[in-house]
Structures are given as C-alpha cells and as structure tokens.
C-alpha cells in the first residue's frame, strides 16, 4: 500500500496553461509539503501545510497554490505555466512539523 | 547559499567494502539530520536520522555519525551491496520548526555506485 501517492507521474503541457498535481497520504500525518527538484537536482521546499496554517517559501511565485480538501490531501495548482516551471515536484508528509518526512514518487512536469 | 553541502557528486565503492558519504552544514539552528536514498524516477526514501543530542545512530548496515562542532555528518554503509547504488541526499531541519516553515533543507546528493 502506497504511503504517499501523487498523480500524474508525468505531465506535459503548453506554456500559459493551468494544471494541478494531486497528492494523498494514508499515514495519518498532520503535515504535508511540496518540494521542487530543479534541473540542477536541488530539492527545495515550496510549501508546508497542516490543519493550522500554510507556510509558503517566499521564493515561490504566487502562480503556485496548494489546496487541501482534507487532512490526507494536499494538491498543487499552478496557473499560467512557464517554461521555468519544468521540474520534478515531490509531495511529502510527516507526523508533526519537523519530523521525518516521507516522500511521494514525484511528478515530472514538462512545460513546452 | 547552500546550507547543506555534499561535496562529492559521485562515489564508487567495491561491493563488500565500506561506503562513506559526507555532508556539511552551515546553519547552527539545524538539530535534526536525515539521510534519504533515491532511485531514478522514484521519490526519496527515508534511510536513517540523528538528532543533535546524539553523535551516532546505527540501523543495520547503516550508521550515521554527527560531529556538531565541525557541523559535519557522515553515513557509513557496511558492507556495501549492489542494491545500495542510488543517489543519497543529506537533509537537515530544526527539530522543532514551530510550524514546519522551512521544511527540510537538502544537499545536492551523492551518487553512490557499488561495483561488483
């Protein structure tokens, strides 16, 4: 049983489109995260979210917005996609803030 | 400015020998350190962690050493096996981040290759 799952695994789209990536965790964790791994292979935090608050990395453009319909899901919405958004996006979750995080398999986004 | 550095992009080790992966950090607020293993086209998998109150944590073939004064940690794998070939990421965070504000800060990774 997959602990942290993401869909889709691959996403190819045109510049200017709006897209979403879904994330679900069945670990009963309180906090979920989105990371971006760029072409230089750096994994960087984009958002962290629990039922109390959303923390946004200040470098993330406001075209990116996380949406959490419930505790087990944190979806990533991206508006007006740009070429530089091409990357692998990882969702993760942890029991409490700062605890060990468990990652999803990643979504490779390609913007043409 | 990289707060977590893995200066070796790749490391080649013979099967059965010890693999030593190194990681340095600059942020004194980091209290909790983790190693993740990543295969191509998969997400990082948690391997082992250590908090700053310890200087060593062992789990089977994997041991993590922390030298807080030097701001350095290392992962030892012994004996190395072919299935250990992967990219290893060092990560750090304040143990109590008060809201998960910063998430984990990752190094760039070291590609470990185990040779038969």
mmCIF file with all atom_site columns, C-alpha atoms in Angstrom:
data_model
loop_
_atom_site.group_PDB
_atom_site.id
_atom_site.type_symbol
_atom_site.label_atom_id
_atom_site.label_alt_id
_atom_site.label_comp_id
_atom_site.label_asym_id
_atom_site.label_entity_id
_atom_site.label_seq_id
_atom_site.pdbx_PDB_ins_code
_atom_site.Cartn_x
_atom_site.Cartn_y
_atom_site.Cartn_z
_atom_site.occupancy
_atom_site.B_iso_or_equiv
_atom_site.pdbx_formal_charge
_atom_site.auth_seq_id
_atom_site.auth_comp_id
_atom_site.auth_asym_id
_atom_site.auth_atom_id
_atom_site.pdbx_PDB_model_num
ATOM 1   C CA . UNK A 1 1   ? 0.000  0.000  0.000   1.00 0.00 ? 1   UNK A CA 1
ATOM 2   C CA . UNK A 1 2   ? 1.497  3.309  -1.130  1.00 0.00 ? 2   UNK A CA 1
ATOM 3   C CA . UNK A 1 3   ? 2.041  5.683  1.774   1.00 0.00 ? 3   UNK A CA 1
ATOM 4   C CA . UNK A 1 4   ? 2.341  8.924  -0.203  1.00 0.00 ? 4   UNK A CA 1
ATOM 5   C CA . UNK A 1 5   ? 0.996  8.935  -3.740  1.00 0.00 ? 5   UNK A CA 1
ATOM 6   C CA . UNK A 1 6   ? 0.991  11.548 -6.465  1.00 0.00 ? 6   UNK A CA 1
ATOM 7   C CA . UNK A 1 7   ? -0.851 11.825 -9.751  1.00 0.00 ? 7   UNK A CA 1
ATOM 8   C CA . UNK A 1 8   ? 0.007  12.165 -12.506 1.00 0.00 ? 8   UNK A CA 1
ATOM 9   C CA . UNK A 1 9   ? 3.533  10.790 -12.661 1.00 0.00 ? 9   UNK A CA 1
ATOM 10  C CA . UNK A 1 10  ? 4.235  12.704 -15.877 1.00 0.00 ? 10  UNK A CA 1
ATOM 11  C CA . UNK A 1 11  ? 2.606  15.919 -17.057 1.00 0.00 ? 11  UNK A CA 1
ATOM 12  C CA . UNK A 1 12  ? 3.392  17.600 -20.359 1.00 0.00 ? 12  UNK A CA 1
ATOM 13  C CA . UNK A 1 13  ? 1.631  20.860 -21.118 1.00 0.00 ? 13  UNK A CA 1
ATOM 14  C CA . UNK A 1 14  ? 1.857  24.120 -23.008 1.00 0.00 ? 14  UNK A CA 1
ATOM 15  C CA . UNK A 1 15  ? 3.000  27.444 -21.624 1.00 0.00 ? 15  UNK A CA 1
ATOM 16  C CA . UNK A 1 16  ? 0.160  29.505 -20.218 1.00 0.00 ? 16  UNK A CA 1
ATOM 17  C CA . UNK A 1 17  ? -1.977 26.535 -19.186 1.00 0.00 ? 17  UNK A CA 1
ATOM 18  C CA . UNK A 1 18  ? -3.256 25.861 -15.668 1.00 0.00 ? 18  UNK A CA 1
ATOM 19  C CA . UNK A 1 19  ? -2.595 22.438 -14.184 1.00 0.00 ? 19  UNK A CA 1
ATOM 20  C CA . UNK A 1 20  ? -2.912 20.531 -10.920 1.00 0.00 ? 20  UNK A CA 1
ATOM 21  C CA . UNK A 1 21  ? -0.937 17.768 -9.277  1.00 0.00 ? 21  UNK A CA 1
ATOM 22  C CA . UNK A 1 22  ? -2.661 15.650 -6.660  1.00 0.00 ? 22  UNK A CA 1
ATOM 23  C CA . UNK A 1 23  ? -1.109 14.237 -3.513  1.00 0.00 ? 23  UNK A CA 1
ATOM 24  C CA . UNK A 1 24  ? -2.561 11.839 -0.998  1.00 0.00 ? 24  UNK A CA 1
ATOM 25  C CA . UNK A 1 25  ? -1.070 10.266 2.110   1.00 0.00 ? 25  UNK A CA 1
ATOM 26  C CA . UNK A 1 26  ? -2.542 7.371  4.063   1.00 0.00 ? 26  UNK A CA 1
ATOM 27  C CA . UNK A 1 27  ? -0.164 7.630  7.004   1.00 0.00 ? 27  UNK A CA 1
ATOM 28  C CA . UNK A 1 28  ? -2.423 9.751  9.164   1.00 0.00 ? 28  UNK A CA 1
ATOM 29  C CA . UNK A 1 29  ? 0.185  12.504 9.175   1.00 0.00 ? 29  UNK A CA 1
ATOM 30  C CA . UNK A 1 30  ? -0.606 16.037 10.236  1.00 0.00 ? 30  UNK A CA 1
ATOM 31  C CA . UNK A 1 31  ? 1.707  17.975 7.952   1.00 0.00 ? 31  UNK A CA 1
ATOM 32  C CA . UNK A 1 32  ? 2.196  17.840 4.204   1.00 0.00 ? 32  UNK A CA 1
ATOM 33  C CA . UNK A 1 33  ? 4.748  19.501 1.966   1.00 0.00 ? 33  UNK A CA 1
ATOM 34  C CA . UNK A 1 34  ? 5.556  20.254 -1.638  1.00 0.00 ? 34  UNK A CA 1
ATOM 35  C CA . UNK A 1 35  ? 9.126  20.271 -2.917  1.00 0.00 ? 35  UNK A CA 1
ATOM 36  C CA . UNK A 1 36  ? 10.557 21.166 -6.295  1.00 0.00 ? 36  UNK A CA 1
ATOM 37  C CA . UNK A 1 37  ? 13.619 19.452 -7.720  1.00 0.00 ? 37  UNK A CA 1
ATOM 38  C CA . UNK A 1 38  ? 15.046 21.628 -10.449 1.00 0.00 ? 38  UNK A CA 1
ATOM 39  C CA . UNK A 1 39  ? 17.394 20.824 -13.313 1.00 0.00 ? 39  UNK A CA 1
ATOM 40  C CA . UNK A 1 40  ? 20.372 21.186 -11.004 1.00 0.00 ? 40  UNK A CA 1
ATOM 41  C CA . UNK A 1 41  ? 18.876 18.449 -8.821  1.00 0.00 ? 41  UNK A CA 1
ATOM 42  C CA . UNK A 1 42  ? 18.330 20.687 -5.807  1.00 0.00 ? 42  UNK A CA 1
ATOM 43  C CA . UNK A 1 43  ? 15.306 19.695 -3.741  1.00 0.00 ? 43  UNK A CA 1
ATOM 44  C CA . UNK A 1 44  ? 13.724 22.856 -2.346  1.00 0.00 ? 44  UNK A CA 1
ATOM 45  C CA . UNK A 1 45  ? 10.735 23.317 -0.080  1.00 0.00 ? 45  UNK A CA 1
ATOM 46  C CA . UNK A 1 46  ? 7.811  25.156 -1.622  1.00 0.00 ? 46  UNK A CA 1
ATOM 47  C CA . UNK A 1 47  ? 5.058  24.822 0.973   1.00 0.00 ? 47  UNK A CA 1
ATOM 48  C CA . UNK A 1 48  ? 4.324  23.183 4.247   1.00 0.00 ? 48  UNK A CA 1
ATOM 49  C CA . UNK A 1 49  ? 0.745  22.813 5.474   1.00 0.00 ? 49  UNK A CA 1
ATOM 50  C CA . UNK A 1 50  ? -1.044 21.433 8.482   1.00 0.00 ? 50  UNK A CA 1
ATOM 51  C CA . UNK A 1 51  ? -4.556 21.985 9.685   1.00 0.00 ? 51  UNK A CA 1
ATOM 52  C CA . UNK A 1 52  ? -3.438 25.165 11.375  1.00 0.00 ? 52  UNK A CA 1
ATOM 53  C CA . UNK A 1 53  ? -1.544 27.051 8.783   1.00 0.00 ? 53  UNK A CA 1
ATOM 54  C CA . UNK A 1 54  ? 0.092  27.227 5.416   1.00 0.00 ? 54  UNK A CA 1
ATOM 55  C CA . UNK A 1 55  ? 3.711  28.262 5.263   1.00 0.00 ? 55  UNK A CA 1
ATOM 56  C CA . UNK A 1 56  ? 4.944  29.470 1.918   1.00 0.00 ? 56  UNK A CA 1
ATOM 57  C CA . UNK A 1 57  ? 8.544  29.706 0.831   1.00 0.00 ? 57  UNK A CA 1
ATOM 58  C CA . UNK A 1 58  ? 8.913  33.345 -0.149  1.00 0.00 ? 58  UNK A CA 1
ATOM 59  C CA . UNK A 1 59  ? 10.662 32.445 -3.394  1.00 0.00 ? 59  UNK A CA 1
ATOM 60  C CA . UNK A 1 60  ? 7.639  30.576 -4.743  1.00 0.00 ? 60  UNK A CA 1
ATOM 61  C CA . UNK A 1 61  ? 5.633  32.597 -7.307  1.00 0.00 ? 61  UNK A CA 1
ATOM 62  C CA . UNK A 1 62  ? 2.002  33.212 -6.404  1.00 0.00 ? 62  UNK A CA 1
ATOM 63  C CA . UNK A 1 63  ? 1.018  31.269 -9.533  1.00 0.00 ? 63  UNK A CA 1
ATOM 64  C CA . UNK A 1 64  ? 1.535  28.228 -7.324  1.00 0.00 ? 64  UNK A CA 1
ATOM 65  C CA . UNK A 1 65  ? -1.123 27.494 -4.759  1.00 0.00 ? 65  UNK A CA 1
ATOM 66  C CA . UNK A 1 66  ? -1.645 24.441 -2.555  1.00 0.00 ? 66  UNK A CA 1
ATOM 67  C CA . UNK A 1 67  ? -5.180 23.309 -1.799  1.00 0.00 ? 67  UNK A CA 1
ATOM 68  C CA . UNK A 1 68  ? -6.055 20.873 0.962   1.00 0.00 ? 68  UNK A CA 1
ATOM 69  C CA . UNK A 1 69  ? -9.581 19.423 0.752   1.00 0.00 ? 69  UNK A CA 1
ATOM 70  C CA . UNK A 1 70  ? -8.851 17.318 3.821   1.00 0.00 ? 70  UNK A CA 1
ATOM 71  C CA . UNK A 1 71  ? -6.022 16.220 6.081   1.00 0.00 ? 71  UNK A CA 1
ATOM 72  C CA . UNK A 1 72  ? -4.929 13.427 3.753   1.00 0.00 ? 72  UNK A CA 1
ATOM 73  C CA . UNK A 1 73  ? -4.631 15.534 0.608   1.00 0.00 ? 73  UNK A CA 1
ATOM 74  C CA . UNK A 1 74  ? -2.540 18.484 -0.493  1.00 0.00 ? 74  UNK A CA 1
ATOM 75  C CA . UNK A 1 75  ? -2.918 19.325 -4.161  1.00 0.00 ? 75  UNK A CA 1
ATOM 76  C CA . UNK A 1 76  ? -0.709 21.734 -6.048  1.00 0.00 ? 76  UNK A CA 1
ATOM 77  C CA . UNK A 1 77  ? -2.319 24.141 -8.513  1.00 0.00 ? 77  UNK A CA 1
ATOM 78  C CA . UNK A 1 78  ? -0.198 26.031 -10.980 1.00 0.00 ? 78  UNK A CA 1
ATOM 79  C CA . UNK A 1 79  ? -1.580 28.884 -13.061 1.00 0.00 ? 79  UNK A CA 1
ATOM 80  C CA . UNK A 1 80  ? -0.118 30.346 -16.244 1.00 0.00 ? 80  UNK A CA 1
ATOM 81  C CA . UNK A 1 81  ? 2.623  27.768 -16.548 1.00 0.00 ? 81  UNK A CA 1
ATOM 82  C CA . UNK A 1 82  ? 6.049  28.981 -17.639 1.00 0.00 ? 82  UNK A CA 1
ATOM 83  C CA . UNK A 1 83  ? 8.995  27.156 -19.165 1.00 0.00 ? 83  UNK A CA 1
ATOM 84  C CA . UNK A 1 84  ? 10.943 27.516 -15.911 1.00 0.00 ? 84  UNK A CA 1
ATOM 85  C CA . UNK A 1 85  ? 8.294  25.544 -14.056 1.00 0.00 ? 85  UNK A CA 1
ATOM 86  C CA . UNK A 1 86  ? 9.577  22.380 -15.715 1.00 0.00 ? 86  UNK A CA 1
ATOM 87  C CA . UNK A 1 87  ? 10.880 20.227 -12.873 1.00 0.00 ? 87  UNK A CA 1
ATOM 88  C CA . UNK A 1 88  ? 10.054 17.220 -10.744 1.00 0.00 ? 88  UNK A CA 1
ATOM 89  C CA . UNK A 1 89  ? 7.624  18.013 -7.932  1.00 0.00 ? 89  UNK A CA 1
ATOM 90  C CA . UNK A 1 90  ? 7.564  15.891 -4.803  1.00 0.00 ? 90  UNK A CA 1
ATOM 91  C CA . UNK A 1 91  ? 4.898  15.735 -2.176  1.00 0.00 ? 91  UNK A CA 1
ATOM 92  C CA . UNK A 1 92  ? 5.839  14.647 1.353   1.00 0.00 ? 92  UNK A CA 1
ATOM 93  C CA . UNK A 1 93  ? 4.200  14.224 4.741   1.00 0.00 ? 93  UNK A CA 1
ATOM 94  C CA . UNK A 1 94  ? 5.252  13.984 8.364   1.00 0.00 ? 94  UNK A CA 1
ATOM 95  C CA . UNK A 1 95  ? 3.614  13.251 11.688  1.00 0.00 ? 95  UNK A CA 1
ATOM 96  C CA . UNK A 1 96  ? 4.483  16.593 13.192  1.00 0.00 ? 96  UNK A CA 1
ATOM 97  C CA . UNK A 1 97  ? 6.320  19.622 11.930  1.00 0.00 ? 97  UNK A CA 1
ATOM 98  C CA . UNK A 1 98  ? 9.995  18.934 11.577  1.00 0.00 ? 98  UNK A CA 1
ATOM 99  C CA . UNK A 1 99  ? 9.623  15.177 11.967  1.00 0.00 ? 99  UNK A CA 1
ATOM 100 C CA . UNK A 1 100 ? 10.852 12.626 9.439   1.00 0.00 ? 100 UNK A CA 1
ATOM 101 C CA . UNK A 1 101 ? 9.205  13.243 6.109   1.00 0.00 ? 101 UNK A CA 1
ATOM 102 C CA . UNK A 1 102 ? 8.020  10.569 3.704   1.00 0.00 ? 102 UNK A CA 1
ATOM 103 C CA . UNK A 1 103 ? 8.010  11.350 0.032   1.00 0.00 ? 103 UNK A CA 1
ATOM 104 C CA . UNK A 1 104 ? 5.788  10.538 -2.883  1.00 0.00 ? 104 UNK A CA 1
ATOM 105 C CA . UNK A 1 105 ? 7.205  9.210  -6.169  1.00 0.00 ? 105 UNK A CA 1
ATOM 106 C CA . UNK A 1 106 ? 7.321  12.616 -7.828  1.00 0.00 ? 106 UNK A CA 1
ATOM 107 C CA . UNK A 1 107 ? 5.594  14.247 -10.791 1.00 0.00 ? 107 UNK A CA 1
ATOM 108 C CA . UNK A 1 108 ? 7.725  15.244 -13.749 1.00 0.00 ? 108 UNK A CA 1
ATOM 109 C CA . UNK A 1 109 ? 6.251  18.415 -15.217 1.00 0.00 ? 109 UNK A CA 1
ATOM 110 C CA . UNK A 1 110 ? 7.383  19.495 -18.673 1.00 0.00 ? 110 UNK A CA 1
ATOM 111 C CA . UNK A 1 111 ? 6.234  22.849 -19.998 1.00 0.00 ? 111 UNK A CA 1
ATOM 112 C CA . UNK A 1 112 ? 6.606  23.304 -23.749 1.00 0.00 ? 112 UNK A CA 1
ATOM 113 C CA . UNK B 2 1   ? 23.697 29.959 -0.401  1.00 0.00 ? 1   UNK B CA 1
ATOM 114 C CA . UNK B 2 2   ? 23.819 26.245 0.276   1.00 0.00 ? 2   UNK B CA 1
ATOM 115 C CA . UNK B 2 3   ? 23.174 25.461 3.920   1.00 0.00 ? 3   UNK B CA 1
ATOM 116 C CA . UNK B 2 4   ? 23.681 21.737 3.393   1.00 0.00 ? 4   UNK B CA 1
ATOM 117 C CA . UNK B 2 5   ? 26.573 20.641 1.239   1.00 0.00 ? 5   UNK B CA 1
ATOM 118 C CA . UNK B 2 6   ? 27.500 17.305 -0.210  1.00 0.00 ? 6   UNK B CA 1
ATOM 119 C CA . UNK B 2 7   ? 30.773 17.979 -1.950  1.00 0.00 ? 7   UNK B CA 1
ATOM 120 C CA . UNK B 2 8   ? 31.121 14.635 -3.688  1.00 0.00 ? 8   UNK B CA 1
ATOM 121 C CA . UNK B 2 9   ? 28.731 14.354 -6.635  1.00 0.00 ? 9   UNK B CA 1
ATOM 122 C CA . UNK B 2 10  ? 29.612 10.682 -7.001  1.00 0.00 ? 10  UNK B CA 1
ATOM 123 C CA . UNK B 2 11  ? 31.374 7.887  -5.171  1.00 0.00 ? 11  UNK B CA 1
ATOM 124 C CA . UNK B 2 12  ? 32.398 4.484  -6.442  1.00 0.00 ? 12  UNK B CA 1
ATOM 125 C CA . UNK B 2 13  ? 32.926 1.641  -3.948  1.00 0.00 ? 13  UNK B CA 1
ATOM 126 C CA . UNK B 2 14  ? 33.610 -2.030 -4.377  1.00 0.00 ? 14  UNK B CA 1
ATOM 127 C CA . UNK B 2 15  ? 30.954 -4.470 -3.211  1.00 0.00 ? 15  UNK B CA 1
ATOM 128 C CA . UNK B 2 16  ? 31.606 -5.639 0.334   1.00 0.00 ? 16  UNK B CA 1
ATOM 129 C CA . UNK B 2 17  ? 33.625 -2.584 1.277   1.00 0.00 ? 17  UNK B CA 1
ATOM 130 C CA . UNK B 2 18  ? 32.561 0.392  3.372   1.00 0.00 ? 18  UNK B CA 1
ATOM 131 C CA . UNK B 2 19  ? 30.851 3.366  1.720   1.00 0.00 ? 19  UNK B CA 1
ATOM 132 C CA . UNK B 2 20  ? 31.271 6.709  3.468   1.00 0.00 ? 20  UNK B CA 1
ATOM 133 C CA . UNK B 2 21  ? 29.135 9.624  2.362   1.00 0.00 ? 21  UNK B CA 1
ATOM 134 C CA . UNK B 2 22  ? 29.834 13.045 3.785   1.00 0.00 ? 22  UNK B CA 1
ATOM 135 C CA . UNK B 2 23  ? 27.701 16.085 4.455   1.00 0.00 ? 23  UNK B CA 1
ATOM 136 C CA . UNK B 2 24  ? 28.473 19.523 5.877   1.00 0.00 ? 24  UNK B CA 1
ATOM 137 C CA . UNK B 2 25  ? 26.057 22.168 7.078   1.00 0.00 ? 25  UNK B CA 1
ATOM 138 C CA . UNK B 2 26  ? 26.324 25.833 7.973   1.00 0.00 ? 26  UNK B CA 1
ATOM 139 C CA . UNK B 2 27  ? 23.111 26.638 9.838   1.00 0.00 ? 27  UNK B CA 1
ATOM 140 C CA . UNK B 2 28  ? 23.586 26.360 13.602  1.00 0.00 ? 28  UNK B CA 1
ATOM 141 C CA . UNK B 2 29  ? 19.821 26.079 14.060  1.00 0.00 ? 29  UNK B CA 1
ATOM 142 C CA . UNK B 2 30  ? 19.776 22.619 12.488  1.00 0.00 ? 30  UNK B CA 1
ATOM 143 C CA . UNK B 2 31  ? 19.101 19.982 15.126  1.00 0.00 ? 31  UNK B CA 1
ATOM 144 C CA . UNK B 2 32  ? 17.833 17.050 13.169  1.00 0.00 ? 32  UNK B CA 1
ATOM 145 C CA . UNK B 2 33  ? 19.584 15.358 10.295  1.00 0.00 ? 33  UNK B CA 1
ATOM 146 C CA . UNK B 2 34  ? 18.370 12.743 7.876   1.00 0.00 ? 34  UNK B CA 1
ATOM 147 C CA . UNK B 2 35  ? 19.662 10.657 5.030   1.00 0.00 ? 35  UNK B CA 1
ATOM 148 C CA . UNK B 2 36  ? 17.472 9.773  2.101   1.00 0.00 ? 36  UNK B CA 1
ATOM 149 C CA . UNK B 2 37  ? 18.115 7.323  -0.685  1.00 0.00 ? 37  UNK B CA 1
ATOM 150 C CA . UNK B 2 38  ? 16.736 7.917  -4.147  1.00 0.00 ? 38  UNK B CA 1
ATOM 151 C CA . UNK B 2 39  ? 16.458 5.645  -7.148  1.00 0.00 ? 39  UNK B CA 1
ATOM 152 C CA . UNK B 2 40  ? 15.794 7.115  -10.611 1.00 0.00 ? 40  UNK B CA 1
ATOM 153 C CA . UNK B 2 41  ? 12.156 8.053  -11.229 1.00 0.00 ? 41  UNK B CA 1
ATOM 154 C CA . UNK B 2 42  ? 11.232 7.456  -7.582  1.00 0.00 ? 42  UNK B CA 1
ATOM 155 C CA . UNK B 2 43  ? 10.791 9.716  -4.593  1.00 0.00 ? 43  UNK B CA 1
ATOM 156 C CA . UNK B 2 44  ? 13.425 9.951  -1.851  1.00 0.00 ? 44  UNK B CA 1
ATOM 157 C CA . UNK B 2 45  ? 13.141 7.137  0.691   1.00 0.00 ? 45  UNK B CA 1
ATOM 158 C CA . UNK B 2 46  ? 13.969 7.800  4.314   1.00 0.00 ? 46  UNK B CA 1
ATOM 159 C CA . UNK B 2 47  ? 17.017 5.846  5.452   1.00 0.00 ? 47  UNK B CA 1
ATOM 160 C CA . UNK B 2 48  ? 18.223 6.978  8.855   1.00 0.00 ? 48  UNK B CA 1
ATOM 161 C CA . UNK B 2 49  ? 18.211 10.073 11.038  1.00 0.00 ? 49  UNK B CA 1
ATOM 162 C CA . UNK B 2 50  ? 20.027 11.549 14.003  1.00 0.00 ? 50  UNK B CA 1
ATOM 163 C CA . UNK B 2 51  ? 19.227 14.353 16.392  1.00 0.00 ? 51  UNK B CA 1
ATOM 164 C CA . UNK B 2 52  ? 21.846 16.693 17.748  1.00 0.00 ? 52  UNK B CA 1
ATOM 165 C CA . UNK B 2 53  ? 21.765 15.134 21.217  1.00 0.00 ? 53  UNK B CA 1
ATOM 166 C CA . UNK B 2 54  ? 23.470 12.068 19.778  1.00 0.00 ? 54  UNK B CA 1
ATOM 167 C CA . UNK B 2 55  ? 26.696 11.594 17.890  1.00 0.00 ? 55  UNK B CA 1
ATOM 168 C CA . UNK B 2 56  ? 25.915 8.216  16.410  1.00 0.00 ? 56  UNK B CA 1
ATOM 169 C CA . UNK B 2 57  ? 22.883 6.266  15.269  1.00 0.00 ? 57  UNK B CA 1
ATOM 170 C CA . UNK B 2 58  ? 23.008 2.768  13.863  1.00 0.00 ? 58  UNK B CA 1
ATOM 171 C CA . UNK B 2 59  ? 20.443 0.764  11.919  1.00 0.00 ? 59  UNK B CA 1
ATOM 172 C CA . UNK B 2 60  ? 21.667 -2.496 10.450  1.00 0.00 ? 60  UNK B CA 1
ATOM 173 C CA . UNK B 2 61  ? 24.301 -1.798 7.836   1.00 0.00 ? 61  UNK B CA 1
ATOM 174 C CA . UNK B 2 62  ? 23.766 1.953  8.095   1.00 0.00 ? 62  UNK B CA 1
ATOM 175 C CA . UNK B 2 63  ? 25.394 4.219  10.669  1.00 0.00 ? 63  UNK B CA 1
ATOM 176 C CA . UNK B 2 64  ? 25.209 7.982  10.789  1.00 0.00 ? 64  UNK B CA 1
ATOM 177 C CA . UNK B 2 65  ? 27.826 9.977  12.674  1.00 0.00 ? 65  UNK B CA 1
ATOM 178 C CA . UNK B 2 66  ? 27.340 13.580 13.730  1.00 0.00 ? 66  UNK B CA 1
ATOM 179 C CA . UNK B 2 67  ? 30.130 15.973 14.677  1.00 0.00 ? 67  UNK B CA 1
ATOM 180 C CA . UNK B 2 68  ? 28.234 19.029 15.792  1.00 0.00 ? 68  UNK B CA 1
ATOM 181 C CA . UNK B 2 69  ? 31.289 21.179 16.489  1.00 0.00 ? 69  UNK B CA 1
ATOM 182 C CA . UNK B 2 70  ? 32.520 20.592 12.943  1.00 0.00 ? 70  UNK B CA 1
ATOM 183 C CA . UNK B 2 71  ? 28.988 20.809 11.513  1.00 0.00 ? 71  UNK B CA 1
ATOM 184 C CA . UNK B 2 72  ? 29.638 17.565 9.724   1.00 0.00 ? 72  UNK B CA 1
ATOM 185 C CA . UNK B 2 73  ? 27.833 14.285 9.387   1.00 0.00 ? 73  UNK B CA 1
ATOM 186 C CA . UNK B 2 74  ? 28.574 11.114 7.556   1.00 0.00 ? 74  UNK B CA 1
ATOM 187 C CA . UNK B 2 75  ? 26.732 7.989  6.521   1.00 0.00 ? 75  UNK B CA 1
ATOM 188 C CA . UNK B 2 76  ? 28.567 4.680  6.661   1.00 0.00 ? 76  UNK B CA 1
ATOM 189 C CA . UNK B 2 77  ? 27.270 1.665  4.799   1.00 0.00 ? 77  UNK B CA 1
ATOM 190 C CA . UNK B 2 78  ? 28.982 -1.611 5.553   1.00 0.00 ? 78  UNK B CA 1
ATOM 191 C CA . UNK B 2 79  ? 29.173 -3.938 3.803   1.00 0.00 ? 79  UNK B CA 1
ATOM 192 C CA . UNK B 2 80  ? 28.136 -2.177 0.603   1.00 0.00 ? 80  UNK B CA 1
ATOM 193 C CA . UNK B 2 81  ? 25.786 -4.118 -1.650  1.00 0.00 ? 81  UNK B CA 1
ATOM 194 C CA . UNK B 2 82  ? 24.816 -3.637 -5.309  1.00 0.00 ? 82  UNK B CA 1
ATOM 195 C CA . UNK B 2 83  ? 21.303 -2.548 -4.287  1.00 0.00 ? 83  UNK B CA 1
ATOM 196 C CA . UNK B 2 84  ? 22.857 0.381  -2.422  1.00 0.00 ? 84  UNK B CA 1
ATOM 197 C CA . UNK B 2 85  ? 23.650 2.053  -5.750  1.00 0.00 ? 85  UNK B CA 1
ATOM 198 C CA . UNK B 2 86  ? 21.499 5.189  -5.688  1.00 0.00 ? 86  UNK B CA 1
ATOM 199 C CA . UNK B 2 87  ? 21.660 8.912  -5.002  1.00 0.00 ? 87  UNK B CA 1
ATOM 200 C CA . UNK B 2 88  ? 21.940 9.731  -1.305  1.00 0.00 ? 88  UNK B CA 1
ATOM 201 C CA . UNK B 2 89  ? 20.635 13.039 -0.007  1.00 0.00 ? 89  UNK B CA 1
ATOM 202 C CA . UNK B 2 90  ? 21.601 14.585 3.283   1.00 0.00 ? 90  UNK B CA 1
ATOM 203 C CA . UNK B 2 91  ? 18.863 16.755 4.804   1.00 0.00 ? 91  UNK B CA 1
ATOM 204 C CA . UNK B 2 92  ? 18.538 18.915 7.896   1.00 0.00 ? 92  UNK B CA 1
ATOM 205 C CA . UNK B 2 93  ? 15.947 20.827 9.848   1.00 0.00 ? 93  UNK B CA 1
ATOM 206 C CA . UNK B 2 94  ? 15.431 22.489 13.188  1.00 0.00 ? 94  UNK B CA 1
ATOM 207 C CA . UNK B 2 95  ? 13.897 19.708 15.305  1.00 0.00 ? 95  UNK B CA 1
ATOM 208 C CA . UNK B 2 96  ? 11.057 21.870 16.396  1.00 0.00 ? 96  UNK B CA 1
ATOM 209 C CA . UNK B 2 97  ? 10.413 24.107 13.471  1.00 0.00 ? 97  UNK B CA 1
ATOM 210 C CA . UNK B 2 98  ? 7.372  25.708 15.026  1.00 0.00 ? 98  UNK B CA 1
ATOM 211 C CA . UNK B 2 99  ? 5.145  25.275 12.011  1.00 0.00 ? 99  UNK B CA 1
ATOM 212 C CA . UNK B 2 100 ? 7.295  23.439 9.508   1.00 0.00 ? 100 UNK B CA 1
ATOM 213 C CA . UNK B 2 101 ? 8.168  26.779 7.997   1.00 0.00 ? 101 UNK B CA 1
ATOM 214 C CA . UNK B 2 102 ? 11.377 25.704 6.374   1.00 0.00 ? 102 UNK B CA 1
ATOM 215 C CA . UNK B 2 103 ? 10.712 22.058 5.633   1.00 0.00 ? 103 UNK B CA 1
ATOM 216 C CA . UNK B 2 104 ? 13.847 20.054 5.121   1.00 0.00 ? 104 UNK B CA 1
ATOM 217 C CA . UNK B 2 105 ? 16.955 21.603 3.616   1.00 0.00 ? 105 UNK B CA 1
ATOM 218 C CA . UNK B 2 106 ? 18.613 19.168 1.262   1.00 0.00 ? 106 UNK B CA 1
ATOM 219 C CA . UNK B 2 107 ? 22.104 18.749 -0.046  1.00 0.00 ? 107 UNK B CA 1
ATOM 220 C CA . UNK B 2 108 ? 22.598 18.210 -3.735  1.00 0.00 ? 108 UNK B CA 1
ATOM 221 C CA . UNK B 2 109 ? 23.103 14.478 -3.350  1.00 0.00 ? 109 UNK B CA 1
ATOM 222 C CA . UNK B 2 110 ? 25.904 11.975 -3.881  1.00 0.00 ? 110 UNK B CA 1
ATOM 223 C CA . UNK B 2 111 ? 25.550 9.265  -6.476  1.00 0.00 ? 111 UNK B CA 1
ATOM 224 C CA . UNK B 2 112 ? 26.862 6.066  -4.914  1.00 0.00 ? 112 UNK B CA 1
ATOM 225 C CA . UNK B 2 113 ? 27.926 3.345  -7.333  1.00 0.00 ? 113 UNK B CA 1
ATOM 226 C CA . UNK B 2 114 ? 28.667 -0.095 -5.941  1.00 0.00 ? 114 UNK B CA 1
ATOM 227 C CA . UNK B 2 115 ? 30.960 -2.044 -8.222  1.00 0.00 ? 115 UNK B CA 1
ATOM 228 C CA . UNK B 2 116 ? 30.886 -5.855 -8.269  1.00 0.00 ? 116 UNK B CA 1
#
